[in-house]
Coordinates of C-alpha atoms and ligand atoms in Angstrom, one line a residue:
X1 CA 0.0 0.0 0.0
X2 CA 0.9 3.6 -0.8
X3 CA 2.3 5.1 2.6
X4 CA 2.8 9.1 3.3
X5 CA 5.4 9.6 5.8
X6 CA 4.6 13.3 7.8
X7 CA 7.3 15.6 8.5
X8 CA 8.1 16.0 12.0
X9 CA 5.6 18.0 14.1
X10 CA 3.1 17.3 11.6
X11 CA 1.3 15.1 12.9
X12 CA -0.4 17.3 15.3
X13 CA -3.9 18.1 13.1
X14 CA -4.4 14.8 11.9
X15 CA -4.1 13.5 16.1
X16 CA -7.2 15.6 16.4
X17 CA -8.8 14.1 14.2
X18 CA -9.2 16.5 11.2
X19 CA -9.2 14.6 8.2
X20 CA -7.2 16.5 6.0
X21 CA -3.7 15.9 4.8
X22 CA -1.8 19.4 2.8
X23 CA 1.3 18.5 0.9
X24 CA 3.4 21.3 2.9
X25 CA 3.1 18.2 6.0
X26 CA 4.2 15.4 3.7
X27 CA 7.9 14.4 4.0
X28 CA 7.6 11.4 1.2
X29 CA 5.5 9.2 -0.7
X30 CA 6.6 5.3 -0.7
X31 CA 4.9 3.0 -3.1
X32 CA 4.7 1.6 -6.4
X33 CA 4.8 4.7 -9.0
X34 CA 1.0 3.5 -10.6
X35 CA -0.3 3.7 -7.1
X36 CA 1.2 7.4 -7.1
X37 CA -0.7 8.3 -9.7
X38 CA -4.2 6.5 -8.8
X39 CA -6.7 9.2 -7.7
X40 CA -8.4 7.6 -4.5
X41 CA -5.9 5.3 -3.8
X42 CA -6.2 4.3 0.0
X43 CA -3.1 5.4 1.5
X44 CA -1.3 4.5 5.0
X45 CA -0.4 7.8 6.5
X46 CA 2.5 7.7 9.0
X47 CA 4.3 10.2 11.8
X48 CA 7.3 11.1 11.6
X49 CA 8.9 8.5 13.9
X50 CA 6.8 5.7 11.8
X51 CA 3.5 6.0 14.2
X52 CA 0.1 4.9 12.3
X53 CA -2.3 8.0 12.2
X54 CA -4.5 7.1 9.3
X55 CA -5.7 5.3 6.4
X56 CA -6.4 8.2 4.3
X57 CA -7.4 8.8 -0.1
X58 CA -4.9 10.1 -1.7
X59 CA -5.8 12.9 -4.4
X60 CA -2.3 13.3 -6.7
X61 CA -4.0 16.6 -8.3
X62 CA -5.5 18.8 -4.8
X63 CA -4.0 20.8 -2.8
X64 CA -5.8 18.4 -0.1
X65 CA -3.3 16.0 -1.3
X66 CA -5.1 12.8 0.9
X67 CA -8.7 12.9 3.0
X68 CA -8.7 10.3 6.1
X69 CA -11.1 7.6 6.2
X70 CA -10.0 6.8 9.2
X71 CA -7.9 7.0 12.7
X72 CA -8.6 3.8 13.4
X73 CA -5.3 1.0 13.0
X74 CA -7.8 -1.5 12.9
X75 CA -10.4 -0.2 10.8
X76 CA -9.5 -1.1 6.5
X77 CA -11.1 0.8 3.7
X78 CA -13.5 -1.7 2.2
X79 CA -16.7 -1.9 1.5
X80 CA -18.4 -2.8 5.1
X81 CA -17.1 0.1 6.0
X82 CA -18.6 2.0 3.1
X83 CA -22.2 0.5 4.1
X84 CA -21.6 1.1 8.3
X85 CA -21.0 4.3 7.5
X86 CA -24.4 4.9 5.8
X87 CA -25.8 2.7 7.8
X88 CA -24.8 5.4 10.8
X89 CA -25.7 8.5 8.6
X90 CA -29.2 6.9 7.8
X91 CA -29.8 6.2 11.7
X92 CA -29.0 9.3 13.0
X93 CA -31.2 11.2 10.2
X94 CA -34.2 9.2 11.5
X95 CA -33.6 9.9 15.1
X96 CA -33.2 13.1 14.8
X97 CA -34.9 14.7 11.4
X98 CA -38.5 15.2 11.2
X99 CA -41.1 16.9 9.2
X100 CA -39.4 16.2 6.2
X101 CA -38.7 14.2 3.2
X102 CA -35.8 16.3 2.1
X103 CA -32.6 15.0 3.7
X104 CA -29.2 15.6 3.8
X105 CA -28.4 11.9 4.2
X106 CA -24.6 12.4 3.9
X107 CA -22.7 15.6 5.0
X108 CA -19.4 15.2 3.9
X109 CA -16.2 14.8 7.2
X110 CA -19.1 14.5 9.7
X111 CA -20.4 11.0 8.4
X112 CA -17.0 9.8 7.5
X113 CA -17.0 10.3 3.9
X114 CA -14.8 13.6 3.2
X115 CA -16.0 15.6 -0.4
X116 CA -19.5 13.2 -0.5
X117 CA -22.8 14.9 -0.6
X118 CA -26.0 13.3 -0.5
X119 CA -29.9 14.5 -0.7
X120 CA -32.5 12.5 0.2
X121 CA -35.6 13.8 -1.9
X122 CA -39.0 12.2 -1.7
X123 CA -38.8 8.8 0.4
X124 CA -38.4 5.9 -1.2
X125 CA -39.8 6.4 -4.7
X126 CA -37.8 9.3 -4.7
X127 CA -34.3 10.6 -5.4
X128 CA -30.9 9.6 -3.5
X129 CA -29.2 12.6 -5.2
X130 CA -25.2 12.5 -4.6
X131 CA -22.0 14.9 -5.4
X132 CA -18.8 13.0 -5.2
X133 CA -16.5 16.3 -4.5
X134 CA -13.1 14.0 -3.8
X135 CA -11.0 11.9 -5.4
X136 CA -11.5 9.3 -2.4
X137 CA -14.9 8.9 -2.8
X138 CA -14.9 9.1 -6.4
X139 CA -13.2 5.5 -6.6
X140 CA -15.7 4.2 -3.9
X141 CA -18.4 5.3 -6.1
X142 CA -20.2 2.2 -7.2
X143 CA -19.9 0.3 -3.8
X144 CA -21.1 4.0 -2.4
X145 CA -24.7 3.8 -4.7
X146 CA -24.9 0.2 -3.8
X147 CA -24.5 0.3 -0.1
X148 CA -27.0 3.8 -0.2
X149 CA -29.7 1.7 -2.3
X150 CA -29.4 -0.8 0.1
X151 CA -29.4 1.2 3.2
X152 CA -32.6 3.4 2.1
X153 CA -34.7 1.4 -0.2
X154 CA -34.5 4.3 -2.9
X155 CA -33.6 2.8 -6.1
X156 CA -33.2 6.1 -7.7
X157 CA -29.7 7.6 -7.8
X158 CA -28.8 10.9 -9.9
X159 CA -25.6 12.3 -9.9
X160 CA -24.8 16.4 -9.6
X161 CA -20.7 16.2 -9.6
X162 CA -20.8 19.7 -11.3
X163 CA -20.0 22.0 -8.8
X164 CA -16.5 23.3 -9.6
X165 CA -14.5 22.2 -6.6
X166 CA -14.1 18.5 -8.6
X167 CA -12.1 20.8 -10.9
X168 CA -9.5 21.1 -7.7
X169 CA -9.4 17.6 -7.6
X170 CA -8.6 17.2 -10.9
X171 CA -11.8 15.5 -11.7
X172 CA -14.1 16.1 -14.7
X173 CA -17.5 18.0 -14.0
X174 CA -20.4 15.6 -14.5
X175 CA -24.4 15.1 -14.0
X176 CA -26.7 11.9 -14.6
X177 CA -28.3 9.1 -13.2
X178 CA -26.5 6.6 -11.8
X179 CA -29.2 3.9 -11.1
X180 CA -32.6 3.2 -11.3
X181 CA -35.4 5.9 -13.0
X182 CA -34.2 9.3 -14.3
X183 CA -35.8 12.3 -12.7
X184 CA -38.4 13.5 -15.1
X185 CA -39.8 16.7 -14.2
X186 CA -39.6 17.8 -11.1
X187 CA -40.0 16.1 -7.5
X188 CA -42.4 17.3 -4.9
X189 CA -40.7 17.4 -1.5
X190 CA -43.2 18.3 1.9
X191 CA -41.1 20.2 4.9
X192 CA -43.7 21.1 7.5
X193 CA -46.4 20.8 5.6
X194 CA -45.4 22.9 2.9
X195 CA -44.8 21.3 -0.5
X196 CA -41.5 22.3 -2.7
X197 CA -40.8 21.3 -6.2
X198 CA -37.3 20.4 -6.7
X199 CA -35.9 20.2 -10.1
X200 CA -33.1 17.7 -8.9
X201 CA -31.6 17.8 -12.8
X202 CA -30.4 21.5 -13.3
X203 CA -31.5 23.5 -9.6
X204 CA -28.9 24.9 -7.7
X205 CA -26.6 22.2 -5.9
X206 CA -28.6 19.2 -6.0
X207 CA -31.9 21.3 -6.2
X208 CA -33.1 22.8 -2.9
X209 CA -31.4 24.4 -0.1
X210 CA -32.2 21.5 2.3
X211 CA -29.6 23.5 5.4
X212 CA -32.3 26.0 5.7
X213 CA -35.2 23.7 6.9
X214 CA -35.1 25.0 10.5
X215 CA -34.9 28.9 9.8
X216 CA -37.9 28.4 7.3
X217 CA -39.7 26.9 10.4
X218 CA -38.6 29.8 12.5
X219 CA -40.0 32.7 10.1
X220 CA -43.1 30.4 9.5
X221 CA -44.0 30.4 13.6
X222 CA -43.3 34.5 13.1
X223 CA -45.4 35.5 10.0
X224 CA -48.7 35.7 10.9
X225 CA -50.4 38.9 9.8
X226 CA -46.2 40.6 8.6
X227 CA -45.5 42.1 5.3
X228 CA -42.5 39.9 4.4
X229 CA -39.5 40.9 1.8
X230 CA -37.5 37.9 0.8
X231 CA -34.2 38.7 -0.7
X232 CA -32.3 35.8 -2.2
X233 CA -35.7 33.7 -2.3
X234 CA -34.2 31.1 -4.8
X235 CA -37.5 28.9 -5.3
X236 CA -39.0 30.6 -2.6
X237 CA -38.4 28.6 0.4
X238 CA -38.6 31.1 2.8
X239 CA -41.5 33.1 1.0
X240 CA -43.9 29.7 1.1
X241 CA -42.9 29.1 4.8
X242 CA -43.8 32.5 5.4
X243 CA -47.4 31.9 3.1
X244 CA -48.2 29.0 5.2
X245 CA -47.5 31.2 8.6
X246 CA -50.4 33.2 7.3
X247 CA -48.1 36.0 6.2
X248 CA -50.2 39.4 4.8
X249 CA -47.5 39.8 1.6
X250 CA -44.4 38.4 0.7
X251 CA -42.4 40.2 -1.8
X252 CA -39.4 37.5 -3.6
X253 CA -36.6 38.6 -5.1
X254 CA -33.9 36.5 -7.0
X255 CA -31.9 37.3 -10.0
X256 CA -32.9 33.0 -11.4
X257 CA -36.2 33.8 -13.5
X258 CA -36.0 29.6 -13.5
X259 CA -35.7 29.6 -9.9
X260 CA -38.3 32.5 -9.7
X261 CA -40.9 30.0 -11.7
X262 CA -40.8 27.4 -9.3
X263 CA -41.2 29.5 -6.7
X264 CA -44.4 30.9 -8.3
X265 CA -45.8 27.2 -9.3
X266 CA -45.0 26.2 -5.5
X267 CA -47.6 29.1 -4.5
X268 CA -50.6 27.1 -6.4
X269 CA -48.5 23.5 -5.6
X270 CA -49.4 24.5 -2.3
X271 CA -53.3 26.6 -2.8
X272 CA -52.4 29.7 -1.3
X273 CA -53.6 33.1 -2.5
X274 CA -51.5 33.8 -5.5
X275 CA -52.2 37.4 -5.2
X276 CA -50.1 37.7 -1.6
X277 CA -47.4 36.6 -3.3
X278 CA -45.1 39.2 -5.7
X279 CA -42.2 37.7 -7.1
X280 CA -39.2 40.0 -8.9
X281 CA -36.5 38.6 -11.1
X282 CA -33.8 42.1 -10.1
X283 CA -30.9 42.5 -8.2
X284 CA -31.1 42.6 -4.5
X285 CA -28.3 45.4 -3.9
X286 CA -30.3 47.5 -6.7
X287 CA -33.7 47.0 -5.6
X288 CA -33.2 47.1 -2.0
X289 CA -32.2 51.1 -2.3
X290 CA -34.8 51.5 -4.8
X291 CA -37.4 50.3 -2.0
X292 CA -35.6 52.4 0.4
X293 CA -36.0 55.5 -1.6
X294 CA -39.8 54.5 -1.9
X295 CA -39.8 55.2 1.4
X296 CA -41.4 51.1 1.8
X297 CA -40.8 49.1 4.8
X298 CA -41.2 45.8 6.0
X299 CA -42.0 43.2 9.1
X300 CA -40.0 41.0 8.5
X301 CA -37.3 40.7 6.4
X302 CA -35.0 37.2 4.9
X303 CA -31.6 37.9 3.7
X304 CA -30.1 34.4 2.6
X305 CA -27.8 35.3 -0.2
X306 CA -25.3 33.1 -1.5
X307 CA -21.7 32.9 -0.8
X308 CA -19.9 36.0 -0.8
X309 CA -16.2 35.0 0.0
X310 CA -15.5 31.8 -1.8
X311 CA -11.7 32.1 -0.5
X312 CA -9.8 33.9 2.8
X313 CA -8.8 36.5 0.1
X314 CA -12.1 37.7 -0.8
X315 CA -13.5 38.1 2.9
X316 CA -12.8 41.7 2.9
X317 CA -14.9 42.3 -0.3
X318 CA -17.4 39.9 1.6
X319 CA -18.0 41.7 4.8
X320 CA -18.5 44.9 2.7
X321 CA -21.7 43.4 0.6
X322 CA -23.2 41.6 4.1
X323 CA -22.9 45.2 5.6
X324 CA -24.4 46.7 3.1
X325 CA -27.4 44.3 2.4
X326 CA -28.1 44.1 6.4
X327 CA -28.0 48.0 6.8
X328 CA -30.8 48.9 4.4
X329 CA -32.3 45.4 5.4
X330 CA -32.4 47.0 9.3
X331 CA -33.7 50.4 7.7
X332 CA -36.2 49.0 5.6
X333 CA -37.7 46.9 8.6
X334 CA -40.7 48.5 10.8
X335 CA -40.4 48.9 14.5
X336 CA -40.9 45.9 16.0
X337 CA -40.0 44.1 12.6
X338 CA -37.7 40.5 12.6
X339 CA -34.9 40.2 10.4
X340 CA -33.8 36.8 9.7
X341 CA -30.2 36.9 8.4
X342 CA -27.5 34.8 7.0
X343 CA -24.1 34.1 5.7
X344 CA -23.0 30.8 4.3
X345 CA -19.1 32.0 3.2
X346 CA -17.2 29.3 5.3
X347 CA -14.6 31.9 5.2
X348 CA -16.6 33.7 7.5
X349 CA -16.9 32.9 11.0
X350 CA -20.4 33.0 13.4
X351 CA -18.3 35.6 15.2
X352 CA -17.0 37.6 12.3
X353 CA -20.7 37.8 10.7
X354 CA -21.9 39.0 14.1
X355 CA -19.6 42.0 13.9
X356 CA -20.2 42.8 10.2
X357 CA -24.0 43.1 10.9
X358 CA -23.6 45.1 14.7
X359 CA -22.0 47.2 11.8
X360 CA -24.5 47.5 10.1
X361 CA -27.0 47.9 12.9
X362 CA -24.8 50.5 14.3
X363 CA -24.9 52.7 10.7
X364 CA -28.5 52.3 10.5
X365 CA -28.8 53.2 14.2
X366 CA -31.0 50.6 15.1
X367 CA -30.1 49.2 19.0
X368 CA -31.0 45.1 17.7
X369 CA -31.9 42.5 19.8
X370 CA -30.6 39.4 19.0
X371 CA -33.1 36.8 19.5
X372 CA -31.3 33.8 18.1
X373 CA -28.1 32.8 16.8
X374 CA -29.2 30.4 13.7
X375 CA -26.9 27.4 11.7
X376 CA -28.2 24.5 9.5
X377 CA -30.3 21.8 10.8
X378 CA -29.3 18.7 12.3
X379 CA -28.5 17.2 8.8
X380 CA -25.8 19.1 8.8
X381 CA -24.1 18.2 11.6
X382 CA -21.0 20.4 13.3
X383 CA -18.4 18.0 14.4
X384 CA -15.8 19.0 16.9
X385 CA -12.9 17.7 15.2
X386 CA -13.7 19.5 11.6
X387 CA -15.1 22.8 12.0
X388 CA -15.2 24.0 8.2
X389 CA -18.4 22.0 8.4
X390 CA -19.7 24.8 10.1
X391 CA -20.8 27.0 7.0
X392 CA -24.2 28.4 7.6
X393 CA -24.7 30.7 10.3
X394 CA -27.5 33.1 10.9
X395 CA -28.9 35.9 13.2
X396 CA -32.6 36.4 13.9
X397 CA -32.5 40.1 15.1
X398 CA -35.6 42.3 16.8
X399 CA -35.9 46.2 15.8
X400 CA -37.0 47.5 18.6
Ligands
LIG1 N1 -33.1 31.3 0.5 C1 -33.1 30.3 -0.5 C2 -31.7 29.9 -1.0 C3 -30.9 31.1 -1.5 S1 -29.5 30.7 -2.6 C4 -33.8 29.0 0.0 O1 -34.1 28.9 1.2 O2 -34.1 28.1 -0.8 C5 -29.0 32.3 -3.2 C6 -29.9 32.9 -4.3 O3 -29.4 34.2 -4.6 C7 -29.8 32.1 -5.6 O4 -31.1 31.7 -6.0 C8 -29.3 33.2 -6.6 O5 -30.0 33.1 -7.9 C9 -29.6 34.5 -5.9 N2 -28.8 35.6 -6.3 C10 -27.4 35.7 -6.3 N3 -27.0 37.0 -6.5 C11 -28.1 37.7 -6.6 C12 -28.4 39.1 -6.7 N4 -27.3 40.0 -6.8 N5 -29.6 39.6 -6.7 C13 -30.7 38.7 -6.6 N6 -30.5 37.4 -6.4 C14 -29.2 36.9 -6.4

């Protein structure tokens, strides 16, 4: 087997138990020269003084050069692995998932399989819908869709590697199904009693922002009787919680006309008054301080745009556009008025984004409460030994 010896003191990350291996903390590669070359490649990883720390996959191309599998001495990379692992994943989801039939099944480092992705859409005679983001789970793949057909009882698996961090690995971008029934059409998810149509082929991701579940809950206990803006509404998740909260308006804005149509078509999916619901296809920076100079204002107010800093290097730029969004969001909100807002930059921490919105909030001079502090649901789970897992984070804030 292929065997990365560590260079001294570099052992140290790895003895927490964070799974990832850079090539500044690799002394040398033993092994056959085919092996070196083998994308996935299950790798010994060794200390310095010759100490087992991991059985890792080794990715030639990434600057993650190998992911652990595991700390384990006694623990081989093979497929009963492969299946306790989703057997885990799976358990935990039931125990502690509900109101739902849109699951994060696999989150990546927090079930054991580092650059894996898998949604859950639509129970059984649904969708299993998986991005393979690594080089280590890439060569797994097959015994992966077996072992998750198995597990579930979803025959259906579709395939969205086409989000460009497979380019880091070296691996080419690809979509399509990789067992059982294409998805024709779209697929009708219900999350608290709301109903969602997915396009699992060409949505964003794998075709709904599963993470937000519990915030969509949140703003659906608080809408009764609120004008509602939702800016970065995708396919209107937050908007249709908000309908079903008995909301008075909800005004949607995303710059996806596609995204913009489902949103619409979930309104009658669902029966609720069409004419509550206004949805704009404009940009949110451009519209908000048109609304502002309208002199319009809000109850409640849903900022969830996407990710602003993609790297450390764009943060700066980052924090500038979350100030700016949350400081006409705070102006545009009534007194008494809820704003719901988020970042999911992973280059951002829950601390940092605090700061950049008491900016904000400071500008607008607006003294907010903060009534929660918000992250993905427990799909998503933070684990203590990996904390770039913890990407979404959220502040539900009170204008007094
Ligand atoms: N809140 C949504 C997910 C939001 S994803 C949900 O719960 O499902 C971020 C969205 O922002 C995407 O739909 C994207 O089309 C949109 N977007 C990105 N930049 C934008 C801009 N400048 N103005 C309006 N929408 C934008």
């Amino acid at each position: 087997m292929l065997t990365i010896t560590l260079k001294p003191g570099k052992e140290k990350s790895l003895l927490r138990r964070h799974p990832w291996i850079f090539p500044t903390a690799i002394d040398r590669i033993e092994g056959k020269p085919e092996e070196k070359n083998k994308p996935g490649a299950t790798v010994l990883v060794r200390a310095a003084d010759g100490r087992f720390l991991a059985r890792a996959a080794y990715s030639p191309k990434s600057q993650i050069r190998a992911r652990a599998w595991s700390f384990d001495e006694n623990e081989p990379v093979d497929h009963a692995l492969i299946k306790r692992r989703v057997k885990h994943a799976l358990a935990y989801r039931m125990a502690a998932v509900r109101d739902t039939d849109a699951i994060r099944l696999i989150f990546g480092e927090a079930d054991g399989f580092p650059g894996l992705v898998v949604d859950w859409y639509a129970g059984r005679d649904g969708y299993l819908v998986c991005q393979f983001q690594s080089a280590g789970v890439e060569a797994w793949k097959t015994a992966i869709v077996q072992a998750l057909i198995a597990e579930t009882g979803c025959p259906n698996v579709y395939e969205r590697s086409d989000a460009s961090v497979r380019e880091r690995e070296g691996l080419p971008l690809v979509t399509g199904p990789l067992a059982g029934r294409e998805p024709d059409g779209e697929t009708v998810v219900t999350e608290n009693g709301v109903r969602y149509a997915v396009d699992i082929k060409t949505g964003h991701k794998t075709g709904f922002y599963i993470d937000q579940r519990d915030n969509r809950r949140l703003v659906m206990e608080q809408a009764a009787g609120r004008d509602v803006l939702n800016c970065f509404c995708y396919t209107g998740g937050f908007s249709l919680a908000a309908l079903k909260g008995g909301a008075q308006s909800v005004v949607s804005i995303d710059s996806s006309g596609e995204a913009l149509a489902i949103g619409e078509r979930n309104v009658a999916l669902n029966g609720f008054d069409a004419t509550k619901a206004a949805w704009w296809d404009a940009d949110v920076f451009k519209t908000l301080r048109a609304l502002r100079e309208q002199g319009k204002s809000f109850d409640l107010i849903v900022l969830d745009p996407p990710k602003f800093a993609a790297a450390p290097d764009q943060v700066e730029r980052a924090a500038r556009a979350y100030k700016d969004i949350n400081l006409i969001g705070l102006q545009l909100l009534r007194a008494g008025g809820l704003l719901f807002t988020y970042s999911c930059s992973g280059a951002i921490s829950a601390d940092l984004f605090q700061k950049i919105v008491a900016g904000a909030a400071n500008d607008a001079r607006v003294d907010a409460r903060i009534l929660r502090r918000l992250s993905a649901g427990a799909d998503h789970p933070m684990t203590t030994s990996f904390p770039e897992g913890e990407y979404l984070k959220g502040l539900m804030l009170h204008k007094p």
